């Protein structure tokens, strides 16, 4: 039962609950009209203290497609935060108007804090460089639809593995399934945090290797998850400029990849995937965008007890 629970990080849901959500998302893709009124009378708040296009709009589209309503802000300068209001008070207030809250905040741990003050379910839509569980649900729905299962994959995580919250959440989620192997492709400065290698991979007994060059390992991958270098989390511009174009996936590199490999990216992309790759049958990042809305529809429906 997901009703009245919070989603702060991927491990908050059991594997059975994730299967249920993926199955519901698949049914919603097949017959969206059947679900078009199930949230009638319910309100979702989207509180975005940090910029977003896909996550916020897909949450809003999801609630509207379920027949519910949406309110919120897309910029903290439009909220009482600028007057000095604490997150706790904002959440106490908004939870007395709405049935469920999706929030994004630049501070790690903000969603967990919010869940302590909210009287309605909180969905973490990204807390700093920490977690992004609904992007992970999107990734899981996509992997299940395109690869059939969550087990036995060689997964390449490529780019900014230090600050990229989507890779932290995906690594945590996929390490719960057997026989997955991770190839962590990043510059030395942007390697995945030790808490992921020690507390996630090692604890799960999973194989992982760190690599610097994508072209050396691309032929081994079943899933290639590209990410952008997270400009907003760098302390100095020089480092960002030096590292931002570390990886550019192009047609030439794709020649060495398996015909069955899929390329995922949470988006927005900057330069890390050349537009010439978009037409390749293995490029799945725009399908992933579409699956994201259905994943969030399934999540809202379950967490509000509408189904
Ligand atoms: C990601 C995020 O916000 O972490 N975007 C998203 O939600 N799809 C990835 C990113 O910003 O690089």
PDB file of C-alpha atoms and ligand atoms in Angstrom:
ATOM      1  CA  UNK A   1       0.000   0.000   0.000  1.00  0.00           C
ATOM      2  CA  UNK A   2       1.620   3.231  -1.133  1.00  0.00           C
ATOM      3  CA  UNK A   3      -1.188   5.442   0.150  1.00  0.00           C
ATOM      4  CA  UNK A   4      -0.071   8.141   2.613  1.00  0.00           C
ATOM      5  CA  UNK A   5       3.620   7.220   2.316  1.00  0.00           C
ATOM      6  CA  UNK A   6       6.485   9.500   1.261  1.00  0.00           C
ATOM      7  CA  UNK A   7       8.939   8.850  -1.577  1.00  0.00           C
ATOM      8  CA  UNK A   8      12.302  10.318  -0.609  1.00  0.00           C
ATOM      9  CA  UNK A   9      14.692   7.809  -2.157  1.00  0.00           C
ATOM     10  CA  UNK A  10      14.341   4.690  -4.354  1.00  0.00           C
ATOM     11  CA  UNK A  11      14.705   2.217  -1.473  1.00  0.00           C
ATOM     12  CA  UNK A  12      11.541   3.616   0.177  1.00  0.00           C
ATOM     13  CA  UNK A  13       9.542   1.255  -2.033  1.00  0.00           C
ATOM     14  CA  UNK A  14       9.850  -2.524  -2.035  1.00  0.00           C
ATOM     15  CA  UNK A  15      10.662  -4.409  -5.236  1.00  0.00           C
ATOM     16  CA  UNK A  16       7.042  -5.625  -5.314  1.00  0.00           C
ATOM     17  CA  UNK A  17       5.787  -2.042  -5.072  1.00  0.00           C
ATOM     18  CA  UNK A  18       8.110  -1.007  -7.912  1.00  0.00           C
ATOM     19  CA  UNK A  19       6.772  -3.881 -10.046  1.00  0.00           C
ATOM     20  CA  UNK A  20       3.203  -2.790  -9.267  1.00  0.00           C
ATOM     21  CA  UNK A  21       3.992   0.798 -10.271  1.00  0.00           C
ATOM     22  CA  UNK A  22       5.674  -0.295 -13.520  1.00  0.00           C
ATOM     23  CA  UNK A  23       2.715  -2.566 -14.355  1.00  0.00           C
ATOM     24  CA  UNK A  24       0.240   0.226 -13.653  1.00  0.00           C
ATOM     25  CA  UNK A  25       2.276   2.657 -15.806  1.00  0.00           C
ATOM     26  CA  UNK A  26       2.204   0.087 -18.645  1.00  0.00           C
ATOM     27  CA  UNK A  27      -1.581  -0.241 -18.358  1.00  0.00           C
ATOM     28  CA  UNK A  28      -1.913   3.540 -18.395  1.00  0.00           C
ATOM     29  CA  UNK A  29       0.154   3.693 -21.597  1.00  0.00           C
ATOM     30  CA  UNK A  30      -2.174   1.155 -23.240  1.00  0.00           C
ATOM     31  CA  UNK A  31      -5.450   2.732 -22.084  1.00  0.00           C
ATOM     32  CA  UNK A  32      -4.965   6.263 -20.674  1.00  0.00           C
ATOM     33  CA  UNK A  33      -8.672   7.115 -20.963  1.00  0.00           C
ATOM     34  CA  UNK A  34      -9.520   4.438 -18.391  1.00  0.00           C
ATOM     35  CA  UNK A  35      -7.627   6.494 -15.783  1.00  0.00           C
ATOM     36  CA  UNK A  36      -8.590   9.993 -16.912  1.00  0.00           C
ATOM     37  CA  UNK A  37     -10.845  10.775 -13.945  1.00  0.00           C
ATOM     38  CA  UNK A  38      -9.469   8.770 -11.036  1.00  0.00           C
ATOM     39  CA  UNK A  39      -7.941  11.813  -9.265  1.00  0.00           C
ATOM     40  CA  UNK A  40     -10.966  14.042  -9.738  1.00  0.00           C
ATOM     41  CA  UNK A  41     -11.157  16.491  -6.802  1.00  0.00           C
ATOM     42  CA  UNK A  42      -7.557  15.930  -5.710  1.00  0.00           C
ATOM     43  CA  UNK A  43      -4.810  18.561  -5.801  1.00  0.00           C
ATOM     44  CA  UNK A  44      -1.097  18.133  -6.433  1.00  0.00           C
ATOM     45  CA  UNK A  45       1.322  20.872  -5.342  1.00  0.00           C
ATOM     46  CA  UNK A  46       4.560  21.233  -7.294  1.00  0.00           C
ATOM     47  CA  UNK A  47       7.052  23.207  -5.203  1.00  0.00           C
ATOM     48  CA  UNK A  48      10.187  23.755  -7.277  1.00  0.00           C
ATOM     49  CA  UNK A  49      12.904  25.679  -5.467  1.00  0.00           C
ATOM     50  CA  UNK A  50      15.276  24.769  -8.333  1.00  0.00           C
ATOM     51  CA  UNK A  51      14.708  24.950 -12.125  1.00  0.00           C
ATOM     52  CA  UNK A  52      13.067  22.089 -14.015  1.00  0.00           C
ATOM     53  CA  UNK A  53      11.312  21.483 -17.310  1.00  0.00           C
ATOM     54  CA  UNK A  54      10.540  17.774 -17.600  1.00  0.00           C
ATOM     55  CA  UNK A  55      10.098  16.820 -13.972  1.00  0.00           C
ATOM     56  CA  UNK A  56       7.709  19.616 -13.043  1.00  0.00           C
ATOM     57  CA  UNK A  57       5.727  19.581 -16.266  1.00  0.00           C
ATOM     58  CA  UNK A  58       5.487  15.792 -16.306  1.00  0.00           C
ATOM     59  CA  UNK A  59       4.147  15.836 -12.736  1.00  0.00           C
ATOM     60  CA  UNK A  60       1.611  18.469 -13.713  1.00  0.00           C
ATOM     61  CA  UNK A  61       0.657  16.687 -16.952  1.00  0.00           C
ATOM     62  CA  UNK A  62       0.336  13.433 -14.993  1.00  0.00           C
ATOM     63  CA  UNK A  63      -2.084  14.915 -12.445  1.00  0.00           C
ATOM     64  CA  UNK A  64      -4.116  16.677 -15.156  1.00  0.00           C
ATOM     65  CA  UNK A  65      -4.334  13.426 -17.165  1.00  0.00           C
ATOM     66  CA  UNK A  66      -5.705  11.709 -14.050  1.00  0.00           C
ATOM     67  CA  UNK A  67      -8.445  14.343 -13.767  1.00  0.00           C
ATOM     68  CA  UNK A  68      -6.917  16.166 -10.782  1.00  0.00           C
ATOM     69  CA  UNK A  69      -5.733  19.751 -10.351  1.00  0.00           C
ATOM     70  CA  UNK A  70      -2.344  21.337  -9.812  1.00  0.00           C
ATOM     71  CA  UNK A  71      -0.951  24.391  -8.022  1.00  0.00           C
ATOM     72  CA  UNK A  72       2.525  25.508  -7.009  1.00  0.00           C
ATOM     73  CA  UNK A  73       5.556  27.516  -8.032  1.00  0.00           C
ATOM     74  CA  UNK A  74       8.424  26.931 -10.414  1.00  0.00           C
ATOM     75  CA  UNK A  75      10.812  29.410  -8.869  1.00  0.00           C
ATOM     76  CA  UNK A  76      11.461  29.991  -5.177  1.00  0.00           C
ATOM     77  CA  UNK A  77      11.620  33.770  -5.791  1.00  0.00           C
ATOM     78  CA  UNK A  78       7.839  33.575  -6.289  1.00  0.00           C
ATOM     79  CA  UNK A  79       7.318  32.082  -2.808  1.00  0.00           C
ATOM     80  CA  UNK A  80       7.567  33.362   0.777  1.00  0.00           C
ATOM     81  CA  UNK A  81      11.035  31.779   0.988  1.00  0.00           C
ATOM     82  CA  UNK A  82      12.289  35.209  -0.158  1.00  0.00           C
ATOM     83  CA  UNK A  83      10.692  36.691   3.002  1.00  0.00           C
ATOM     84  CA  UNK A  84      12.667  34.250   5.093  1.00  0.00           C
ATOM     85  CA  UNK A  85       9.996  31.585   5.606  1.00  0.00           C
ATOM     86  CA  UNK A  86      11.399  28.199   6.636  1.00  0.00           C
ATOM     87  CA  UNK A  87      10.827  25.095   4.509  1.00  0.00           C
ATOM     88  CA  UNK A  88       8.967  23.551   7.461  1.00  0.00           C
ATOM     89  CA  UNK A  89       6.420  26.383   7.515  1.00  0.00           C
ATOM     90  CA  UNK A  90       5.977  26.386   3.733  1.00  0.00           C
ATOM     91  CA  UNK A  91       5.282  22.650   3.844  1.00  0.00           C
ATOM     92  CA  UNK A  92       2.890  22.915   6.812  1.00  0.00           C
ATOM     93  CA  UNK A  93       0.963  25.540   4.848  1.00  0.00           C
ATOM     94  CA  UNK A  94       0.881  23.812   1.453  1.00  0.00           C
ATOM     95  CA  UNK A  95      -0.003  20.438   2.960  1.00  0.00           C
ATOM     96  CA  UNK A  96      -3.113  21.972   4.465  1.00  0.00           C
ATOM     97  CA  UNK A  97      -4.324  22.967   0.957  1.00  0.00           C
ATOM     98  CA  UNK A  98      -3.398  19.899  -1.102  1.00  0.00           C
ATOM     99  CA  UNK A  99      -3.459  16.081  -1.230  1.00  0.00           C
ATOM    100  CA  UNK A 100       0.118  15.405  -2.356  1.00  0.00           C
ATOM    101  CA  UNK A 101       3.312  17.452  -2.829  1.00  0.00           C
ATOM    102  CA  UNK A 102       6.134  17.018  -5.344  1.00  0.00           C
ATOM    103  CA  UNK A 103       9.122  19.144  -4.383  1.00  0.00           C
ATOM    104  CA  UNK A 104      12.606  19.931  -5.681  1.00  0.00           C
ATOM    105  CA  UNK A 105      15.186  21.722  -3.586  1.00  0.00           C
ATOM    106  CA  UNK A 106      18.914  22.423  -4.047  1.00  0.00           C
ATOM    107  CA  UNK A 107      19.693  21.157  -0.514  1.00  0.00           C
ATOM    108  CA  UNK A 108      20.405  17.488   0.128  1.00  0.00           C
ATOM    109  CA  UNK A 109      17.936  16.145   2.685  1.00  0.00           C
ATOM    110  CA  UNK A 110      15.298  18.861   2.038  1.00  0.00           C
ATOM    111  CA  UNK A 111      12.606  16.358   1.008  1.00  0.00           C
ATOM    112  CA  UNK A 112      13.223  14.233   4.092  1.00  0.00           C
ATOM    113  CA  UNK A 113      12.910  17.329   6.258  1.00  0.00           C
ATOM    114  CA  UNK A 114       9.699  18.311   4.460  1.00  0.00           C
ATOM    115  CA  UNK A 115       8.231  14.837   5.082  1.00  0.00           C
ATOM    116  CA  UNK A 116       8.547  15.447   8.837  1.00  0.00           C
ATOM    117  CA  UNK A 117       6.265  18.488   8.662  1.00  0.00           C
ATOM    118  CA  UNK A 118       3.824  17.447   5.954  1.00  0.00           C
ATOM    119  CA  UNK A 119       0.373  16.057   6.610  1.00  0.00           C
ATOM    120  CA  UNK A 120       0.203  14.717   3.022  1.00  0.00           C
ATOM    121  CA  UNK A 121       2.616  12.497   1.021  1.00  0.00           C
ATOM    122  CA  UNK A 122       5.844  14.160  -0.139  1.00  0.00           C
ATOM    123  CA  UNK A 123       7.518  13.102  -3.386  1.00  0.00           C
ATOM    124  CA  UNK A 124      11.175  14.045  -3.706  1.00  0.00           C
ATOM    125  CA  UNK A 125      11.620  15.503  -7.195  1.00  0.00           C
ATOM    126  CA  UNK A 126      15.353  16.032  -6.585  1.00  0.00           C
ATOM    127  CA  UNK A 127      17.284  17.143  -3.481  1.00  0.00           C
ATOM    128  CA  UNK A 128      20.616  18.677  -4.468  1.00  0.00           C
ATOM    129  CA  UNK A 129      23.122  16.057  -5.610  1.00  0.00           C
ATOM    130  CA  UNK A 130      21.474  13.389  -3.471  1.00  0.00           C
ATOM    131  CA  UNK A 131      18.460  11.558  -4.951  1.00  0.00           C
ATOM    132  CA  UNK A 132      15.855  11.774  -7.696  1.00  0.00           C
ATOM    133  CA  UNK A 133      13.584   8.755  -7.199  1.00  0.00           C
ATOM    134  CA  UNK A 134      10.920   9.659  -9.772  1.00  0.00           C
ATOM    135  CA  UNK A 135      13.564   9.933 -12.491  1.00  0.00           C
ATOM    136  CA  UNK A 136      14.593   6.458 -11.379  1.00  0.00           C
ATOM    137  CA  UNK A 137      11.023   5.216 -11.625  1.00  0.00           C
ATOM    138  CA  UNK A 138      11.004   6.688 -15.141  1.00  0.00           C
ATOM    139  CA  UNK A 139      14.276   4.873 -15.905  1.00  0.00           C
ATOM    140  CA  UNK A 140      12.884   1.595 -14.527  1.00  0.00           C
ATOM    141  CA  UNK A 141       9.663   1.824 -16.549  1.00  0.00           C
ATOM    142  CA  UNK A 142      11.824   2.500 -19.639  1.00  0.00           C
ATOM    143  CA  UNK A 143      14.238  -0.377 -18.943  1.00  0.00           C
ATOM    144  CA  UNK A 144      11.372  -2.805 -18.349  1.00  0.00           C
ATOM    145  CA  UNK A 145       9.599  -1.718 -21.521  1.00  0.00           C
ATOM    146  CA  UNK A 146      12.702  -1.874 -23.714  1.00  0.00           C
ATOM    147  CA  UNK A 147      14.845  -4.603 -22.118  1.00  0.00           C
ATOM    148  CA  UNK A 148      12.123  -6.766 -20.555  1.00  0.00           C
ATOM    149  CA  UNK A 149      13.593  -7.075 -17.034  1.00  0.00           C
ATOM    150  CA  UNK A 150      15.856  -5.474 -14.432  1.00  0.00           C
ATOM    151  CA  UNK A 151      18.374  -8.320 -14.104  1.00  0.00           C
ATOM    152  CA  UNK A 152      21.606  -9.384 -15.770  1.00  0.00           C
ATOM    153  CA  UNK A 153      22.485  -6.079 -17.427  1.00  0.00           C
ATOM    154  CA  UNK A 154      25.856  -4.420 -17.881  1.00  0.00           C
ATOM    155  CA  UNK A 155      25.077  -0.795 -17.147  1.00  0.00           C
ATOM    156  CA  UNK A 156      27.401   2.049 -18.097  1.00  0.00           C
ATOM    157  CA  UNK A 157      26.860   5.221 -16.060  1.00  0.00           C
ATOM    158  CA  UNK A 158      28.708   7.981 -17.866  1.00  0.00           C
ATOM    159  CA  UNK A 159      29.493  11.637 -17.125  1.00  0.00           C
ATOM    160  CA  UNK A 160      29.151  13.524 -13.863  1.00  0.00           C
ATOM    161  CA  UNK A 161      28.806  10.659 -11.411  1.00  0.00           C
ATOM    162  CA  UNK A 162      29.795  12.861  -8.481  1.00  0.00           C
ATOM    163  CA  UNK A 163      27.028  15.459  -8.559  1.00  0.00           C
ATOM    164  CA  UNK A 164      24.467  13.674 -10.761  1.00  0.00           C
ATOM    165  CA  UNK A 165      21.607  12.666  -8.457  1.00  0.00           C
ATOM    166  CA  UNK A 166      19.913  10.604 -11.169  1.00  0.00           C
ATOM    167  CA  UNK A 167      22.854   8.192 -11.284  1.00  0.00           C
ATOM    168  CA  UNK A 168      22.964   7.911  -7.507  1.00  0.00           C
ATOM    169  CA  UNK A 169      19.311   6.912  -7.425  1.00  0.00           C
ATOM    170  CA  UNK A 170      19.543   4.580 -10.430  1.00  0.00           C
ATOM    171  CA  UNK A 171      22.632   2.844  -9.022  1.00  0.00           C
ATOM    172  CA  UNK A 172      20.797   2.291  -5.763  1.00  0.00           C
ATOM    173  CA  UNK A 173      17.695   0.977  -7.500  1.00  0.00           C
ATOM    174  CA  UNK A 174      19.420  -1.371  -9.985  1.00  0.00           C
ATOM    175  CA  UNK A 175      21.734  -2.802  -7.318  1.00  0.00           C
ATOM    176  CA  UNK A 176      18.665  -4.397  -5.710  1.00  0.00           C
ATOM    177  CA  UNK A 177      18.334  -6.809  -8.663  1.00  0.00           C
ATOM    178  CA  UNK A 178      20.651  -9.784  -9.270  1.00  0.00           C
ATOM    179  CA  UNK A 179      23.480 -10.089 -11.799  1.00  0.00           C
ATOM    180  CA  UNK A 180      23.782  -6.471 -12.817  1.00  0.00           C
ATOM    181  CA  UNK A 181      27.271  -5.122 -13.437  1.00  0.00           C
ATOM    182  CA  UNK A 182      28.170  -1.430 -13.359  1.00  0.00           C
ATOM    183  CA  UNK A 183      30.812   0.314 -15.446  1.00  0.00           C
ATOM    184  CA  UNK A 184      31.335   3.788 -13.971  1.00  0.00           C
ATOM    185  CA  UNK A 185      32.692   6.056 -16.694  1.00  0.00           C
ATOM    186  CA  UNK A 186      33.829   9.473 -15.495  1.00  0.00           C
ATOM    187  CA  UNK A 187      36.834  11.766 -15.192  1.00  0.00           C
ATOM    188  CA  UNK A 188      38.729  11.161 -11.924  1.00  0.00           C
ATOM    189  CA  UNK A 189      37.332  14.419 -10.487  1.00  0.00           C
ATOM    190  CA  UNK A 190      33.723  13.359 -11.085  1.00  0.00           C
ATOM    191  CA  UNK A 191      33.780   9.794  -9.771  1.00  0.00           C
ATOM    192  CA  UNK A 192      30.749   8.375  -7.991  1.00  0.00           C
ATOM    193  CA  UNK A 193      30.732   9.103  -4.208  1.00  0.00           C
ATOM    194  CA  UNK A 194      32.194   6.457  -1.942  1.00  0.00           C
ATOM    195  CA  UNK A 195      28.920   6.032  -0.109  1.00  0.00           C
ATOM    196  CA  UNK A 196      27.511   4.516  -3.304  1.00  0.00           C
ATOM    197  CA  UNK A 197      30.453   2.167  -3.930  1.00  0.00           C
ATOM    198  CA  UNK A 198      30.740   1.143  -0.263  1.00  0.00           C
ATOM    199  CA  UNK A 199      27.169   1.141   0.972  1.00  0.00           C
ATOM    200  CA  UNK A 200      25.422   0.181  -2.261  1.00  0.00           C
ATOM    201  CA  UNK A 201      27.627  -1.869  -4.629  1.00  0.00           C
ATOM    202  CA  UNK A 202      29.871  -3.595  -2.088  1.00  0.00           C
ATOM    203  CA  UNK A 203      27.033  -4.294   0.303  1.00  0.00           C
ATOM    204  CA  UNK A 204      24.990  -5.864  -2.506  1.00  0.00           C
ATOM    205  CA  UNK A 205      28.062  -7.869  -3.629  1.00  0.00           C
ATOM    206  CA  UNK A 206      27.829  -6.292  -7.077  1.00  0.00           C
ATOM    207  CA  UNK A 207      30.588  -6.090  -9.600  1.00  0.00           C
ATOM    208  CA  UNK A 208      31.664  -2.570 -10.605  1.00  0.00           C
ATOM    209  CA  UNK A 209      34.627  -1.026 -12.386  1.00  0.00           C
ATOM    210  CA  UNK A 210      35.705   2.599 -12.842  1.00  0.00           C
ATOM    211  CA  UNK A 211      36.752   3.688 -16.316  1.00  0.00           C
ATOM    212  CA  UNK A 212      37.795   6.972 -17.847  1.00  0.00           C
ATOM    213  CA  UNK A 213      37.276   6.331 -21.569  1.00  0.00           C
ATOM    214  CA  UNK A 214      33.811   5.527 -22.905  1.00  0.00           C
ATOM    215  CA  UNK A 215      35.201   4.114 -26.171  1.00  0.00           C
ATOM    216  CA  UNK A 216      37.127   1.416 -24.232  1.00  0.00           C
ATOM    217  CA  UNK A 217      33.987  -0.126 -22.737  1.00  0.00           C
ATOM    218  CA  UNK A 218      31.017   0.829 -24.919  1.00  0.00           C
ATOM    219  CA  UNK A 219      31.040  -2.582 -26.663  1.00  0.00           C
ATOM    220  CA  UNK A 220      30.262  -4.336 -23.335  1.00  0.00           C
ATOM    221  CA  UNK A 221      27.169  -2.340 -22.424  1.00  0.00           C
ATOM    222  CA  UNK A 222      23.474  -3.294 -22.468  1.00  0.00           C
ATOM    223  CA  UNK A 223      22.425   0.089 -21.106  1.00  0.00           C
ATOM    224  CA  UNK A 224      24.367   3.337 -21.489  1.00  0.00           C
ATOM    225  CA  UNK A 225      23.130   6.070 -19.134  1.00  0.00           C
ATOM    226  CA  UNK A 226      24.594   9.433 -20.184  1.00  0.00           C
ATOM    227  CA  UNK A 227      24.494  12.494 -17.917  1.00  0.00           C
ATOM    228  CA  UNK A 228      25.424  16.143 -18.215  1.00  0.00           C
ATOM    229  CA  UNK A 229      28.127  17.769 -16.101  1.00  0.00           C
ATOM    230  CA  UNK A 230      26.169  19.506 -13.311  1.00  0.00           C
ATOM    231  CA  UNK A 231      27.314  23.099 -13.779  1.00  0.00           C
ATOM    232  CA  UNK A 232      25.220  24.453 -10.891  1.00  0.00           C
ATOM    233  CA  UNK A 233      26.951  22.207  -8.332  1.00  0.00           C
ATOM    234  CA  UNK A 234      30.527  23.234  -9.164  1.00  0.00           C
ATOM    235  CA  UNK A 235      32.417  25.510  -6.824  1.00  0.00           C
ATOM    236  CA  UNK A 236      34.447  27.148  -9.574  1.00  0.00           C
ATOM    237  CA  UNK A 237      33.769  27.875 -13.216  1.00  0.00           C
ATOM    238  CA  UNK A 238      37.282  26.881 -14.393  1.00  0.00           C
ATOM    239  CA  UNK A 239      36.755  23.269 -13.290  1.00  0.00           C
ATOM    240  CA  UNK A 240      33.378  23.169 -14.999  1.00  0.00           C
ATOM    241  CA  UNK A 241      34.793  24.500 -18.274  1.00  0.00           C
ATOM    242  CA  UNK A 242      37.632  21.974 -18.165  1.00  0.00           C
ATOM    243  CA  UNK A 243      35.349  19.000 -17.512  1.00  0.00           C
ATOM    244  CA  UNK A 244      32.098  19.834 -19.294  1.00  0.00           C
ATOM    245  CA  UNK A 245      32.964  18.165 -22.620  1.00  0.00           C
ATOM    246  CA  UNK A 246      34.650  15.080 -21.152  1.00  0.00           C
ATOM    247  CA  UNK A 247      32.227  12.819 -23.033  1.00  0.00           C
ATOM    248  CA  UNK A 248      30.490  13.299 -26.327  1.00  0.00           C
ATOM    249  CA  UNK A 249      28.574  10.301 -27.614  1.00  0.00           C
ATOM    250  CA  UNK A 250      28.546  10.426 -31.417  1.00  0.00           C
ATOM    251  CA  UNK A 251      27.884   8.146 -34.393  1.00  0.00           C
ATOM    252  CA  UNK A 252      31.496   7.019 -34.445  1.00  0.00           C
ATOM    253  CA  UNK A 253      31.381   5.721 -30.840  1.00  0.00           C
ATOM    254  CA  UNK A 254      27.937   4.154 -31.434  1.00  0.00           C
ATOM    255  CA  UNK A 255      29.510   1.971 -34.177  1.00  0.00           C
ATOM    256  CA  UNK A 256      31.229  -0.065 -31.430  1.00  0.00           C
ATOM    257  CA  UNK A 257      28.109  -0.553 -29.298  1.00  0.00           C
ATOM    258  CA  UNK A 258      25.873  -3.648 -29.354  1.00  0.00           C
ATOM    259  CA  UNK A 259      22.879  -3.461 -31.651  1.00  0.00           C
ATOM    260  CA  UNK A 260      20.679  -4.140 -28.609  1.00  0.00           C
ATOM    261  CA  UNK A 261      22.222  -1.504 -26.323  1.00  0.00           C
ATOM    262  CA  UNK A 262      19.906   1.332 -25.291  1.00  0.00           C
ATOM    263  CA  UNK A 263      21.054   4.901 -24.639  1.00  0.00           C
ATOM    264  CA  UNK A 264      19.258   6.674 -21.803  1.00  0.00           C
ATOM    265  CA  UNK A 265      19.684  10.236 -20.525  1.00  0.00           C
ATOM    266  CA  UNK A 266      17.548  11.982 -17.879  1.00  0.00           C
ATOM    267  CA  UNK A 267      17.862  15.225 -19.914  1.00  0.00           C
ATOM    268  CA  UNK A 268      18.512  18.120 -20.264  1.00  0.00           C
ATOM    269  CA  UNK A 269      21.436  17.288 -22.529  1.00  0.00           C
ATOM    270  CA  UNK A 270      24.101  19.840 -23.252  1.00  0.00           C
ATOM    271  CA  UNK A 271      26.884  18.464 -25.496  1.00  0.00           C
ATOM    272  CA  UNK A 272      27.232  14.927 -24.189  1.00  0.00           C
ATOM    273  CA  UNK A 273      25.075  13.304 -26.884  1.00  0.00           C
ATOM    274  CA  UNK A 274      25.541  14.624 -30.379  1.00  0.00           C
ATOM    275  CA  UNK A 275      22.162  15.254 -32.098  1.00  0.00           C
ATOM    276  CA  UNK A 276      23.285  12.888 -34.891  1.00  0.00           C
ATOM    277  CA  UNK A 277      22.693   9.999 -32.426  1.00  0.00           C
ATOM    278  CA  UNK A 278      18.982  10.891 -32.048  1.00  0.00           C
ATOM    279  CA  UNK A 279      18.031   8.989 -35.207  1.00  0.00           C
ATOM    280  CA  UNK A 280      19.826   5.799 -34.068  1.00  0.00           C
ATOM    281  CA  UNK A 281      17.337   3.040 -33.117  1.00  0.00           C
ATOM    282  CA  UNK A 282      19.221   2.604 -29.818  1.00  0.00           C
ATOM    283  CA  UNK A 283      18.645   6.216 -28.711  1.00  0.00           C
ATOM    284  CA  UNK A 284      15.840   5.873 -26.156  1.00  0.00           C
ATOM    285  CA  UNK A 285      15.982   9.179 -24.263  1.00  0.00           C
ATOM    286  CA  UNK A 286      12.930  10.752 -25.852  1.00  0.00           C
ATOM    287  CA  UNK A 287      10.901   7.571 -25.255  1.00  0.00           C
ATOM    288  CA  UNK A 288      12.141   7.820 -21.661  1.00  0.00           C
ATOM    289  CA  UNK A 289      10.601  11.311 -21.414  1.00  0.00           C
ATOM    290  CA  UNK A 290       7.210   9.914 -22.402  1.00  0.00           C
ATOM    291  CA  UNK A 291       7.488   6.984 -19.983  1.00  0.00           C
ATOM    292  CA  UNK A 292       8.255   9.543 -17.251  1.00  0.00           C
ATOM    293  CA  UNK A 293       4.779  11.011 -17.397  1.00  0.00           C
ATOM    294  CA  UNK A 294       3.139   7.583 -17.124  1.00  0.00           C
ATOM    295  CA  UNK A 295       5.463   6.601 -14.290  1.00  0.00           C
ATOM    296  CA  UNK A 296       4.352   9.719 -12.396  1.00  0.00           C
ATOM    297  CA  UNK A 297       0.683   9.043 -13.196  1.00  0.00           C
ATOM    298  CA  UNK A 298       1.024   5.586 -11.646  1.00  0.00           C
ATOM    299  CA  UNK A 299       2.824   7.027  -8.627  1.00  0.00           C
ATOM    300  CA  UNK A 300       0.274   9.791  -7.952  1.00  0.00           C
ATOM    301  CA  UNK A 301      -2.632   7.357  -8.415  1.00  0.00           C
ATOM    302  CA  UNK A 302      -1.177   4.930  -5.856  1.00  0.00           C
ATOM    303  CA  UNK A 303       0.086   7.490  -3.339  1.00  0.00           C
ATOM    304  CA  UNK A 304      -3.225   9.354  -3.226  1.00  0.00           C
ATOM    305  CA  UNK A 305      -5.148   6.086  -2.877  1.00  0.00           C
ATOM    306  CA  UNK A 306      -7.027   6.784  -6.111  1.00  0.00           C
ATOM    307  CA  UNK A 307      -6.629   3.212  -7.352  1.00  0.00           C
TER     308      UNK A 307
HETATM  309  C1  LIG B   1      17.934  15.729 -13.975  1.00  0.00           C
HETATM  310  C2  LIG B   1      17.977  16.406 -12.614  1.00  0.00           C
HETATM  311  O1  LIG B   1      17.295  17.397 -12.410  1.00  0.00           O
HETATM  312  O2  LIG B   1      18.705  15.889 -11.784  1.00  0.00           O
HETATM  313  N1  LIG B   1      16.931  16.219 -14.809  1.00  0.00           N
HETATM  314  C3  LIG B   1      15.688  15.661 -14.721  1.00  0.00           C
HETATM  315  O3  LIG B   1      15.038  15.724 -13.711  1.00  0.00           O
HETATM  316  N2  LIG B   1      15.246  14.976 -15.785  1.00  0.00           N
HETATM  317  C4  LIG B   1      19.240  15.659 -14.645  1.00  0.00           C
HETATM  318  C5  LIG B   1      20.017  16.929 -14.845  1.00  0.00           C
HETATM  319  O4  LIG B   1      19.567  18.020 -14.501  1.00  0.00           O
HETATM  320  O5  LIG B   1      21.106  16.808 -15.381  1.00  0.00           O
END
